[in-house]
Short mmCIF file of C-alpha atoms in Angstrom, two decimals:
data_model
loop_
_atom_site.label_atom_id
_atom_site.label_comp_id
_atom_site.label_asym_id
_atom_site.label_seq_id
_atom_site.Cartn_x
_atom_site.Cartn_y
_atom_site.Cartn_z
CA MET R 22 -0.09 -0.01 0.00
CA ASP R 23 1.34 3.45 -0.95
CA LEU R 24 1.33 6.52 1.36
CA GLU R 25 -1.80 8.08 -0.48
CA PHE R 26 -3.73 5.00 0.30
CA ASN R 27 -2.73 5.22 3.78
CA LYS R 28 -3.70 8.91 3.84
CA ASN R 29 -7.20 8.06 2.50
CA ASP R 30 -7.62 5.11 5.00
CA ASP R 31 -7.15 7.23 7.80
CA SER R 32 -9.16 10.27 6.38
CA MET R 33 -12.07 7.86 6.03
CA ARG R 34 -11.64 6.24 9.21
CA LEU R 35 -11.83 9.64 11.08
CA LEU R 36 -15.01 10.37 9.11
CA ILE R 37 -16.48 6.97 10.20
CA SER R 38 -15.27 7.69 13.79
CA GLU R 39 -17.09 11.01 13.95
CA MET R 40 -20.11 9.69 12.46
CA LYS R 41 -20.43 6.89 15.22
CA ARG R 42 -19.60 9.37 17.67
CA LYS R 43 -22.62 11.45 16.46
CA HIS R 44 -25.02 8.46 16.38
CA ALA R 45 -23.95 7.21 19.94
CA ASN R 46 -25.00 10.61 21.30
CA ILE R 47 -28.33 10.79 19.19
CA CYS R 48 -28.87 7.32 20.68
CA LEU R 49 -29.16 9.05 24.24
CA GLY R 50 -32.69 10.61 22.91
CA GLY R 51 -33.53 13.31 25.43
CA GLY R 52 -30.60 12.61 27.74
CA LYS R 53 -29.67 10.24 30.39
CA ASN R 54 -32.07 11.82 32.79
CA LYS R 55 -34.89 11.40 30.69
CA ILE R 56 -34.09 7.58 29.91
CA LYS R 57 -33.83 7.23 33.90
CA LYS R 58 -37.35 8.87 34.34
CA GLN R 59 -38.86 6.39 31.57
CA HIS R 60 -37.20 3.32 33.48
CA GLU R 61 -38.87 4.76 36.82
CA LYS R 62 -42.20 4.54 35.26
CA GLY R 63 -41.52 0.65 34.23
CA LYS R 64 -41.37 1.62 30.67
CA LEU R 65 -38.64 0.64 28.05
CA THR R 66 -37.06 3.14 25.71
CA ALA R 67 -37.99 3.23 22.02
CA ARG R 68 -34.36 1.72 21.33
CA GLU R 69 -34.88 -0.84 23.67
CA ARG R 70 -38.43 -1.92 22.80
CA ILE R 71 -37.14 -2.57 19.13
CA ASP R 72 -34.06 -4.35 20.60
CA TYR R 73 -36.62 -6.60 22.60
CA LEU R 74 -39.15 -6.94 19.53
CA LYS R 75 -36.80 -7.96 16.89
CA ASP R 76 -35.55 -11.38 16.39
CA ASN R 77 -32.07 -12.20 17.93
CA ASN R 78 -28.94 -11.90 15.94
CA VAL R 79 -30.69 -10.21 12.95
CA ASP R 80 -29.76 -6.51 11.83
CA PHE R 81 -31.79 -3.42 12.58
CA LEU R 82 -31.57 -1.16 9.47
CA GLU R 83 -32.09 2.24 10.99
CA ILE R 84 -33.55 5.06 8.75
CA GLY R 85 -33.35 8.35 9.59
CA SER R 86 -31.40 8.33 12.67
CA PHE R 87 -29.72 11.54 11.99
CA ALA R 88 -33.24 13.36 11.04
CA GLY R 89 -33.48 16.62 13.09
CA ASP R 90 -29.90 16.63 13.62
CA GLY R 91 -28.94 20.20 14.24
CA MET R 92 -32.62 21.57 13.76
CA TYR R 93 -34.86 23.18 16.13
CA LYS R 94 -32.49 24.64 18.32
CA GLU R 95 -34.59 26.89 19.94
CA TYR R 96 -36.64 24.30 21.25
CA GLY R 97 -33.70 22.44 22.70
CA GLY R 98 -33.64 20.07 19.26
CA CYS R 99 -35.20 16.92 18.22
CA PRO R 100 -32.81 14.18 18.16
CA SER R 101 -33.56 11.47 15.46
CA ALA R 102 -36.90 13.28 14.91
CA GLY R 103 -38.17 12.24 18.31
CA VAL R 104 -38.80 8.42 16.52
CA VAL R 105 -36.48 5.80 16.29
CA ALA R 106 -37.47 3.65 12.93
CA GLY R 107 -36.14 0.94 10.68
CA ILE R 108 -36.34 -2.28 8.97
CA THR R 109 -35.80 -5.42 10.74
CA PHE R 110 -37.16 -9.06 11.22
CA VAL R 111 -39.86 -9.89 13.70
CA SER R 112 -40.74 -13.67 14.19
CA ASN R 113 -38.95 -14.29 10.90
CA ARG R 114 -40.97 -11.61 8.68
CA GLN R 115 -39.40 -8.66 7.65
CA CYS R 116 -41.31 -5.53 8.91
CA VAL R 117 -41.15 -1.68 9.28
CA VAL R 118 -41.02 -0.63 12.79
CA ILE R 119 -41.76 3.03 14.15
CA ALA R 120 -41.34 3.72 17.84
CA ASN R 121 -41.86 7.32 19.42
CA ASP R 122 -39.13 8.31 21.44
CA ALA R 123 -40.74 9.76 24.79
CA THR R 124 -37.57 11.10 26.33
CA VAL R 125 -37.60 13.70 23.47
CA LYS R 126 -40.27 16.57 24.40
CA ALA R 127 -42.56 13.42 25.16
CA GLY R 128 -42.48 11.92 22.01
CA ALA R 129 -44.10 15.07 20.52
CA TRP R 130 -44.38 15.46 16.76
CA PHE R 131 -41.91 18.17 15.05
CA PRO R 132 -42.34 18.70 11.27
CA ILE R 133 -39.33 16.39 10.67
CA THR R 134 -41.13 13.66 12.76
CA ALA R 135 -44.14 13.69 10.21
CA LYS R 136 -41.57 13.55 7.28
CA LYS R 137 -39.62 10.32 8.85
CA ASN R 138 -43.16 8.75 9.94
CA LEU R 139 -44.13 9.36 6.18
CA ARG R 140 -41.17 8.00 4.67
CA MET R 141 -41.16 4.70 6.91
CA GLN R 142 -44.78 4.32 5.67
CA GLU R 143 -43.51 4.93 2.02
CA ILE R 144 -41.29 2.04 2.40
CA ALA R 145 -44.01 -0.07 3.79
CA MET R 146 -46.19 0.72 0.84
CA GLU R 147 -43.62 0.29 -1.93
CA ASN R 148 -42.31 -3.10 -0.32
CA ARG R 149 -45.65 -4.57 0.95
CA LEU R 150 -43.89 -5.00 4.58
CA PRO R 151 -46.06 -5.07 7.85
CA ILE R 152 -45.71 -2.34 9.98
CA ILE R 153 -45.56 -1.96 13.76
CA TYR R 154 -46.13 1.21 15.62
CA LEU R 155 -44.94 1.60 19.04
CA VAL R 156 -46.97 4.54 19.91
CA ASP R 157 -45.78 6.78 23.12
CA SER R 158 -46.51 10.62 22.11
CA ALA R 159 -47.96 13.79 23.47
CA GLY R 160 -48.83 14.75 19.81
CA VAL R 161 -48.39 17.84 17.75
CA PHE R 162 -45.78 19.85 19.02
CA LEU R 163 -48.08 22.89 19.72
CA PRO R 164 -45.31 25.78 18.78
CA MET R 165 -44.95 24.59 15.29
CA GLN R 166 -48.40 23.23 14.64
CA ASP R 167 -48.90 25.56 11.32
CA GLU R 168 -45.78 23.29 10.10
CA ILE R 169 -47.15 20.21 10.61
CA PHE R 170 -50.83 20.16 10.63
CA PRO R 171 -52.68 21.28 7.67
CA ASP R 172 -50.73 20.52 4.36
CA LYS R 173 -50.44 17.58 2.19
CA GLU R 174 -47.57 16.14 3.46
CA HIS R 175 -48.04 16.92 7.20
CA PHE R 176 -49.94 14.89 9.97
CA GLY R 177 -52.99 13.85 8.46
CA ARG R 178 -51.35 12.28 5.62
CA ILE R 179 -50.18 9.49 8.17
CA PHE R 180 -53.72 8.50 8.90
CA ARG R 181 -54.56 8.75 4.95
CA ASN R 182 -51.70 6.21 4.46
CA ASN R 183 -53.13 4.09 7.31
CA ALA R 184 -56.38 3.88 5.28
CA LYS R 185 -54.33 3.04 1.77
CA MET R 186 -52.11 0.28 3.38
CA SER R 187 -55.31 -1.09 5.00
CA SER R 188 -56.91 -1.61 1.41
CA MET R 189 -53.58 -2.91 0.05
CA GLY R 190 -53.50 -5.68 2.41
CA ILE R 191 -50.52 -4.74 4.36
CA THR R 192 -50.51 -5.66 8.07
CA GLN R 193 -50.54 -2.73 10.64
CA ILE R 194 -50.15 -3.14 14.10
CA SER R 195 -50.05 -0.60 16.96
CA ALA R 196 -48.93 -0.97 20.60
CA VAL R 197 -50.07 1.79 22.69
CA MET R 198 -47.08 2.12 25.06
CA GLY R 199 -47.67 5.74 26.60
CA ALA R 200 -49.54 8.54 25.78
CA CYS R 201 -51.65 8.70 22.54
CA VAL R 202 -53.56 11.80 22.20
CA ALA R 203 -55.84 13.85 19.91
CA GLY R 204 -55.19 13.16 16.17
CA GLY R 205 -52.47 11.03 17.10
CA ALA R 206 -55.29 8.33 18.63
CA TYR R 207 -56.44 7.73 15.07
CA LEU R 208 -53.24 5.88 14.38
CA PRO R 209 -53.58 2.83 16.52
CA ILE R 210 -57.17 2.34 15.94
CA MET R 211 -56.82 2.68 11.99
CA SER R 212 -54.13 -0.28 12.31
CA ASP R 213 -55.63 -3.78 12.10
CA GLU R 214 -55.09 -4.69 15.41
CA ALA R 215 -54.14 -2.55 18.76
CA LEU R 216 -52.53 -3.40 22.05
CA ILE R 217 -52.40 -1.00 25.01
CA VAL R 218 -50.17 -1.18 28.24
CA ASN R 219 -51.95 -1.21 31.38
CA LYS R 220 -51.54 1.77 33.46
CA THR R 221 -49.09 3.36 31.32
CA GLY R 222 -50.86 3.49 28.10
CA SER R 223 -53.66 5.96 27.36
CA ILE R 224 -55.85 7.03 24.17
CA PHE R 225 -58.00 9.90 24.10
CA LEU R 226 -59.23 12.80 21.91
CA ALA R 227 -58.87 15.28 24.56
CA GLY R 228 -56.74 14.59 27.90
CA SER R 229 -58.58 15.37 31.37
CA TYR R 230 -57.60 19.07 31.82
CA LEU R 231 -58.86 19.74 28.19
CA VAL R 232 -62.04 17.56 29.13
CA LYS R 233 -62.64 19.64 31.86
CA ALA R 234 -62.06 23.33 30.35
CA ALA R 235 -64.17 22.17 27.34
CA ILE R 236 -67.33 20.57 29.13
CA GLY R 237 -67.05 21.02 32.87
CA GLU R 238 -66.36 17.30 33.46
CA ILE R 239 -63.89 16.13 35.76
CA ILE R 240 -62.29 12.98 35.39
CA ASP R 241 -58.86 11.05 35.64
CA ASN R 242 -56.79 9.96 32.40
CA GLU R 243 -56.73 6.54 33.43
CA THR R 244 -60.70 6.33 33.85
CA LEU R 245 -61.15 8.63 30.69
CA GLY R 246 -58.66 6.45 28.56
CA GLY R 247 -56.67 3.82 29.93
CA ALA R 248 -56.35 0.06 28.97
CA SER R 249 -59.28 -1.08 31.18
CA THR R 250 -61.54 1.38 29.61
CA HIS R 251 -60.45 0.80 25.91
CA CYS R 252 -60.36 -3.13 26.28
CA GLU R 253 -63.61 -3.46 28.60
CA ILE R 254 -65.91 -0.62 27.99
CA SER R 255 -65.11 1.18 24.47
CA GLY R 256 -63.73 -1.92 22.39
CA VAL R 257 -61.21 0.51 20.83
CA THR R 258 -58.29 -1.78 21.58
CA ASP R 259 -57.80 -5.38 21.12
CA TYR R 260 -55.36 -6.74 23.94
CA LYS R 261 -54.43 -5.62 27.29
CA ALA R 262 -50.56 -6.07 28.01
CA LYS R 263 -49.30 -6.06 31.44
CA ASN R 264 -46.08 -4.17 30.68
CA ASP R 265 -44.03 -3.25 27.85
CA LYS R 266 -42.15 -6.53 27.26
CA ASP R 267 -45.58 -8.43 27.23
CA ALA R 268 -46.92 -6.15 24.51
CA LEU R 269 -44.05 -6.88 22.75
CA ASP R 270 -44.32 -10.54 22.94
CA LYS R 271 -47.88 -10.26 21.86
CA ILE R 272 -46.76 -8.42 18.70
CA ARG R 273 -44.47 -11.17 17.96
CA ASN R 274 -47.06 -13.74 18.27
CA ILE R 275 -49.30 -12.00 15.88
CA ILE R 276 -46.80 -11.60 13.15
CA ASN R 277 -45.90 -15.18 13.57
CA LYS R 278 -49.42 -16.05 12.27
CA ILE R 279 -49.26 -14.06 8.80
CA GLY R 280 -49.39 -15.93 5.56
CA SER R 281 -46.73 -15.76 3.04
CA ASN R 282 -46.64 -13.11 0.11
CA GLU R 283 -46.43 -13.81 -3.44
CA LYS R 284 -42.71 -12.58 -4.22
CA ALA R 285 -41.57 -10.39 -6.81
CA GLY R 286 -38.81 -13.21 -8.11
CA PHE R 287 -35.68 -11.40 -7.96
CA ASN R 288 -32.58 -13.94 -8.40
CA ARG R 289 -30.76 -15.03 -5.47
CA ASP R 290 -27.83 -17.49 -5.21
CA LYS R 291 -25.69 -18.28 -2.07
CA PRO R 292 -24.00 -15.22 -0.78
CA VAL R 293 -20.30 -15.28 -1.46
CA ASN R 294 -18.06 -12.87 0.51
CA PRO R 295 -15.84 -10.48 -1.75
CA LYS R 296 -12.36 -11.93 -2.74
CA MET R 297 -10.85 -8.24 -2.09
CA ASN R 298 -10.95 -6.82 1.07
CA GLU R 299 -13.99 -4.61 1.71
CA LYS R 300 -11.98 -2.51 4.10
CA GLU R 301 -9.60 -1.44 1.33
CA ILE R 302 -12.43 1.05 0.12
CA TYR R 303 -11.19 3.21 2.79
CA GLY R 304 -7.95 3.68 0.99
CA ILE R 305 -9.14 3.76 -2.46
CA VAL R 306 -11.77 6.70 -2.06
CA HIS R 307 -9.48 9.79 -2.16
CA ARG R 308 -9.63 12.08 0.48
CA ASN R 309 -9.15 14.88 -2.00
CA ARG R 310 -12.72 14.76 -4.02
CA ALA R 311 -10.90 16.45 -7.09
CA LYS R 312 -8.50 13.53 -7.27
CA PRO R 313 -8.97 10.46 -9.44
CA TYR R 314 -9.78 6.74 -8.47
CA ASN R 315 -10.86 3.54 -10.22
CA MET R 316 -14.70 3.37 -9.13
CA LYS R 317 -14.15 -0.51 -10.46
CA SER R 318 -11.89 -1.03 -7.58
CA ILE R 319 -14.78 0.05 -5.24
CA ILE R 320 -17.38 -2.54 -7.14
CA LYS R 321 -15.16 -5.33 -6.69
CA ARG R 322 -15.09 -4.88 -3.24
CA LEU R 323 -18.96 -4.85 -2.95
CA SER R 324 -19.71 -7.82 -5.10
CA ASP R 325 -19.89 -11.56 -4.47
CA ASN R 326 -16.45 -13.35 -5.32
CA SER R 327 -15.47 -9.76 -6.68
CA ASP R 328 -16.94 -10.77 -9.96
CA PHE R 329 -18.31 -7.93 -12.10
CA ASP R 330 -19.70 -8.72 -15.74
CA GLU R 331 -19.14 -5.32 -17.31
CA TYR R 332 -21.48 -3.76 -19.99
CA LYS R 333 -20.14 -1.99 -23.15
CA GLU R 334 -16.70 -1.69 -21.40
CA GLY R 335 -14.89 0.26 -24.12
CA TYR R 336 -17.91 2.67 -24.84
CA GLY R 337 -19.33 5.62 -22.80
CA LYS R 338 -16.29 5.09 -20.01
CA THR R 339 -17.21 7.75 -17.61
CA ILE R 340 -20.12 5.59 -16.38
CA ILE R 341 -19.54 1.88 -15.50
CA CYS R 342 -22.52 -0.52 -16.09
CA GLY R 343 -22.53 -4.28 -15.42
CA TYR R 344 -23.76 -7.01 -13.59
CA ALA R 345 -22.65 -8.48 -10.13
CA ARG R 346 -24.38 -10.30 -7.02
CA ILE R 347 -24.51 -8.66 -3.87
CA ASP R 348 -24.97 -10.88 -0.79
CA GLY R 349 -26.37 -13.41 -3.52
CA TRP R 350 -28.81 -11.13 -5.34
CA ALA R 351 -28.51 -10.57 -8.93
CA VAL R 352 -27.87 -6.60 -9.61
CA GLY R 353 -27.43 -4.23 -12.12
CA ILE R 354 -24.83 -1.52 -11.39
CA VAL R 355 -24.56 1.85 -12.66
CA ALA R 356 -21.46 3.82 -11.43
CA ASN R 357 -19.62 7.12 -12.26
CA GLN R 358 -16.05 6.56 -13.04
CA ARG R 359 -13.72 8.77 -11.35
CA GLU R 360 -10.72 8.01 -13.62
CA ILE R 361 -9.33 10.85 -15.96
CA ILE R 362 -9.64 8.66 -19.31
CA LYS R 363 -8.06 9.03 -22.66
CA ASP R 364 -10.11 7.77 -25.57
CA LYS R 365 -8.55 6.45 -28.95
CA LYS R 366 -8.55 9.95 -30.33
CA GLY R 367 -6.51 11.00 -27.52
CA GLU R 368 -9.25 13.27 -25.95
CA ILE R 369 -9.47 13.32 -22.45
CA GLN R 370 -12.88 12.73 -20.59
CA PHE R 371 -13.25 14.21 -16.93
CA GLY R 372 -13.98 11.36 -14.17
CA GLY R 373 -17.17 12.03 -12.59
CA VAL R 374 -18.51 13.69 -15.43
CA ILE R 375 -21.65 12.39 -17.63
CA TYR R 376 -20.87 12.45 -21.50
CA SER R 377 -23.28 11.81 -24.23
CA ASP R 378 -21.87 8.31 -24.95
CA SER R 379 -21.91 7.61 -21.27
CA ALA R 380 -25.67 8.52 -20.81
CA ASP R 381 -26.65 6.62 -23.84
CA LYS R 382 -24.83 3.56 -22.41
CA ALA R 383 -26.67 3.76 -18.99
CA ALA R 384 -30.32 4.26 -20.80
CA ARG R 385 -29.70 1.17 -22.65
CA PHE R 386 -28.37 -0.66 -19.45
CA ILE R 387 -31.22 0.33 -17.43
CA ALA R 388 -33.57 -0.94 -20.17
CA ASN R 389 -32.03 -4.32 -20.17
CA CYS R 390 -32.03 -4.73 -16.56
CA ASN R 391 -35.63 -3.77 -16.26
CA GLN R 392 -36.25 -6.39 -19.18
CA LYS R 393 -34.35 -9.14 -17.00
CA LYS R 394 -36.14 -8.44 -13.62
CA ILE R 395 -32.86 -7.05 -12.15
CA PRO R 396 -32.68 -4.42 -9.25
CA LEU R 397 -30.51 -1.61 -10.05
CA VAL R 398 -27.73 -0.32 -7.87
CA PHE R 399 -26.51 3.39 -8.45
CA LEU R 400 -23.00 4.33 -7.04
CA GLN R 401 -22.85 8.29 -7.33
CA ASP R 402 -19.85 10.19 -7.58
CA VAL R 403 -20.87 12.59 -10.07
CA ASN R 404 -20.04 16.57 -10.98
CA GLY R 405 -22.91 16.58 -13.42
CA PHE R 406 -22.90 16.50 -17.30
CA MET R 407 -20.41 17.59 -19.71
CA VAL R 408 -20.87 21.28 -20.65
CA GLY R 409 -19.41 23.40 -23.38
CA SER R 410 -20.28 23.91 -27.09
CA LYS R 411 -18.91 20.44 -28.43
CA SER R 412 -21.18 18.69 -25.80
CA GLU R 413 -24.14 21.11 -26.57
CA HIS R 414 -23.83 20.59 -30.59
CA GLY R 415 -23.62 16.81 -29.78
CA GLY R 416 -26.87 16.89 -28.16
CA ILE R 417 -26.03 16.25 -24.45
CA ILE R 418 -29.35 17.54 -23.21
CA LYS R 419 -31.14 15.01 -25.46
CA ASP R 420 -28.83 11.84 -24.33
CA GLY R 421 -29.32 13.40 -20.84
CA ALA R 422 -32.97 13.16 -20.88
CA LYS R 423 -32.88 9.43 -22.15
CA MET R 424 -30.88 8.18 -19.29
CA VAL R 425 -33.42 10.24 -17.03
CA ASN R 426 -36.43 8.79 -18.67
CA ALA R 427 -35.04 5.34 -18.78
CA MET R 428 -34.22 5.81 -14.79
CA ALA R 429 -37.18 7.26 -13.75
CA ASN R 430 -39.60 4.98 -15.29
CA SER R 431 -37.74 1.88 -14.04
CA VAL R 432 -40.16 -0.75 -12.56
CA VAL R 433 -37.48 -2.70 -10.98
CA PRO R 434 -36.57 -1.50 -7.38
CA LYS R 435 -33.47 1.03 -7.47
CA PHE R 436 -31.07 1.40 -4.81
CA THR R 437 -28.64 4.50 -4.52
CA VAL R 438 -25.35 4.99 -2.72
CA ILE R 439 -23.92 8.44 -2.67
CA VAL R 440 -19.96 7.39 -2.50
CA GLY R 441 -18.77 11.17 -3.02
CA ASN R 442 -19.89 13.99 -5.40
CA SER R 443 -23.40 14.39 -5.81
CA TYR R 444 -23.76 17.56 -7.59
CA GLY R 445 -26.60 19.13 -10.04
CA ALA R 446 -28.33 17.06 -12.78
CA GLY R 447 -25.84 14.25 -12.18
CA ASN R 448 -27.71 13.60 -8.77
CA TYR R 449 -31.26 13.46 -10.98
CA ALA R 450 -29.67 11.16 -13.69
CA MET R 451 -28.09 8.92 -11.04
CA CYS R 452 -31.40 8.12 -9.09
CA GLY R 453 -31.43 10.97 -6.48
CA LYS R 454 -34.20 11.24 -3.71
CA ALA R 455 -36.55 12.89 -6.18
CA TYR R 456 -36.71 9.44 -8.37
CA ASP R 457 -37.97 7.11 -5.68
CA PRO R 458 -34.93 4.65 -4.93
CA ARG R 459 -36.38 2.21 -2.41
CA LEU R 460 -33.36 3.26 -0.04
CA ILE R 461 -30.61 6.03 -0.83
CA VAL R 462 -27.87 6.10 1.62
CA ALA R 463 -24.38 7.93 1.78
CA TRP R 464 -20.68 7.25 2.63
CA PRO R 465 -19.31 9.78 4.99
CA THR R 466 -17.30 11.28 2.15
CA ALA R 467 -20.58 12.29 0.35
CA GLU R 468 -21.60 15.79 -0.74
CA ILE R 469 -24.92 16.68 -1.96
CA ALA R 470 -25.50 20.18 -3.77
CA VAL R 471 -26.35 22.14 -7.25
CA MET R 472 -22.82 22.41 -7.44
CA GLY R 473 -19.30 21.97 -6.05
CA GLY R 474 -18.35 24.03 -3.15
CA GLU R 475 -15.50 25.93 -4.79
CA GLN R 476 -17.49 27.13 -7.77
CA ALA R 477 -20.59 27.63 -5.85
CA ALA R 478 -18.80 30.20 -3.26
CA LYS R 479 -17.28 32.13 -6.17
CA VAL R 480 -20.80 32.67 -7.54
CA LEU R 481 -22.56 33.49 -4.52
CA LEU R 482 -19.52 35.88 -3.81
CA GLN R 483 -20.16 37.71 -7.23
CA ILE R 484 -23.76 37.84 -6.72
CA GLU R 485 -23.08 39.48 -3.16
CA LYS R 486 -20.42 41.92 -4.32
CA ALA R 487 -22.89 43.13 -7.06
CA SER R 488 -25.72 43.47 -4.31
CA LEU R 489 -23.30 45.66 -2.43
CA LYS R 490 -22.32 47.80 -5.44
CA ASN R 491 -26.00 48.51 -6.17
CA LYS R 492 -26.19 50.06 -2.33
CA GLY R 493 -23.15 52.05 -3.38
CA GLU R 494 -20.95 49.94 -1.16
CA GLU R 495 -17.42 49.10 -2.11
CA ILE R 496 -15.45 46.00 -0.76
CA ASN R 497 -11.93 45.99 -0.56
CA GLU R 498 -9.62 42.80 -0.97
CA GLN R 499 -9.12 41.73 2.84
CA ASN R 500 -13.14 42.19 3.10
CA GLU R 501 -13.84 39.94 0.04
CA ARG R 502 -11.65 37.03 1.40
CA LYS R 503 -13.48 37.27 4.70
CA LEU R 504 -16.73 37.29 2.95
CA LEU R 505 -15.85 34.26 0.56
CA ASP R 506 -14.47 32.06 3.79
CA THR R 507 -17.94 32.83 5.33
CA ILE R 508 -19.92 31.76 2.25
CA THR R 509 -17.64 28.87 1.79
CA LYS R 510 -17.95 27.73 5.29
CA LYS R 511 -21.74 27.88 5.04
CA TYR R 512 -21.87 26.27 1.58
CA LYS R 513 -19.81 23.50 3.13
CA GLU R 514 -22.18 22.80 5.91
CA GLN R 515 -24.99 22.77 3.60
CA THR R 516 -23.41 20.06 1.44
CA SER R 517 -22.04 17.74 4.29
CA PRO R 518 -23.89 14.30 4.56
CA PHE R 519 -25.44 15.27 8.03
CA TYR R 520 -26.91 18.17 6.59
CA ALA R 521 -28.69 16.11 4.05
CA ALA R 522 -29.58 13.17 6.84
CA SER R 523 -31.17 15.69 9.00
CA ARG R 524 -33.60 16.51 6.23
CA LEU R 525 -34.15 13.10 5.20
CA TRP R 526 -32.76 13.65 1.62
CA ILE R 527 -31.07 10.76 2.41
CA ASP R 528 -32.04 7.58 4.34
CA ALA R 529 -28.72 6.91 6.37
CA ILE R 530 -25.12 7.54 6.53
CA ILE R 531 -23.36 4.26 6.52
CA ASP R 532 -19.51 3.12 6.92
CA PRO R 533 -18.92 1.84 3.12
CA THR R 534 -18.24 -1.59 4.54
CA GLN R 535 -22.33 -1.80 5.47
CA THR R 536 -23.15 -1.32 1.91
CA ARG R 537 -23.67 -5.06 0.91
CA GLN R 538 -26.03 -5.48 3.89
CA VAL R 539 -28.01 -2.52 3.42
CA ILE R 540 -28.37 -3.43 -0.42
CA SER R 541 -29.11 -6.98 0.69
CA MET R 542 -31.82 -5.89 3.14
CA GLY R 543 -33.28 -3.42 0.56
CA ILE R 544 -33.45 -6.21 -2.08
CA ASN R 545 -35.12 -8.80 0.19
CA ALA R 546 -37.76 -6.16 1.23
CA ALA R 547 -38.38 -5.42 -2.44
CA ASN R 548 -38.74 -8.92 -3.29
CA ASN R 549 -42.19 -8.92 -1.19
CA ALA R 550 -43.85 -6.67 -3.78
CA PRO R 551 -44.47 -8.18 -7.14
CA ILE R 552 -43.89 -6.04 -10.26
CA THR R 553 -47.40 -5.46 -11.63
CA LYS R 554 -46.61 -3.11 -14.66
CA ALA R 555 -44.48 -3.29 -17.60
CA TYR R 556 -41.55 -1.08 -18.31
CA ASN R 557 -42.08 1.96 -20.41
CA PRO R 558 -39.11 4.25 -20.81
CA GLY R 559 -41.55 7.19 -21.80
CA ILE R 560 -40.62 9.62 -24.71
CA ILE R 561 -37.28 9.47 -25.82
CA GLN R 562 -35.94 11.43 -28.80
CA SER R 563 -33.57 9.41 -30.80
#
């Protein structure tokens, strides 16, 4: 291994260490004192509930762990959006699990909480997975009600999705393990089956204080909407549990009886580990994102037996396409090549840039994968499409549109991994969040933005200087440098993977060595949803 490899390896390990440190802090939710109070009430925390519920020795693919990171500082923050969620196995059945974290503002719903819940329901619907809600929430966070209550993608969409999933035959199970208030009370009751924990669970449209204020009735919360009330008088809930663990055991028993679904039929062989060491990825991805590296070296450390059957190897070289297996699953890989390439004419093609021939190749390959029912994996490290008169005259917009059409209309499931740069229209063409990947994750080296930081900062500086000039103000060289530094710092913060993850532009930030596991879990989930329509790439100009 050379010096550059070792420096890259060190840089990646530092980024992974920082990611793990941040995640460990997020896992504390509202803090150790709030966790202690939860335990004193005889309740498990959200993470403890999920750990008890899931099968032994299986992975929990957490979605949105960094959601809300750095947001709502004026309210003390909202770690993990106040809800822990992900995909795991319960009684040998792959399920989506959503657990309110009552240590974070009593489990109240912030705008990002609603967005995260909707994302989890989307995953359940796309993949036809049973969904389990572990409810412990004070309802909408009132100081921000205008940002969570009335719009299409706000709180009410949760209940709309409950109804839609019911009509689709997707099993929904709710356990009321704490407060379940106001509009939130509809969620468990719109599920197929609802449990409630005795003495700690409660369901009501209005609590005792509001009831007294509204109609003058004096009543305690337990009598108003506790377990005995709803299991023996109202019939709102189906099962009474003695404690958290009893409720979770009952859920496992319910899931254990669900019949099997028709499968999509994606091809899977016996999984084989890559021949090449996965951890060498750390040293291959360059710490300087402007520097080239060979993406094929990454692919061979992700694929079973390090095998990769490349499609059109000698054509359109800035995008790599080909077939492989990941944890046994057959996949089609579309990846940006980061090496600088010299073609037979002696012309230079820049790594990470999509040219007309590359876009054309990718569009054809995506169509082939749809015909063969092979899931697609996109590995993004892209600066965008090639610009300039030669590219424009050669029809780069037309060829780019072909690729976007082919990708957007794909009927096989798509999975996106952001390895490095994810800039501009390259983000779109390589299946960014707007194009419905079943899962989209990023490595700690990722950057997501309309353009690279250096170029963007210079453009923003020119805009700021022009604005100051219009006001009759001049800026000297020293102040210009200071302004550029301020703009660059702000832009860099906005392009970081943590900024993207906090806003759920991506589902997770992962260690590169987790990539095989994430893709495998994603395809396993997608295999529960048969493909019901034919592939049609839409109108594409020839």
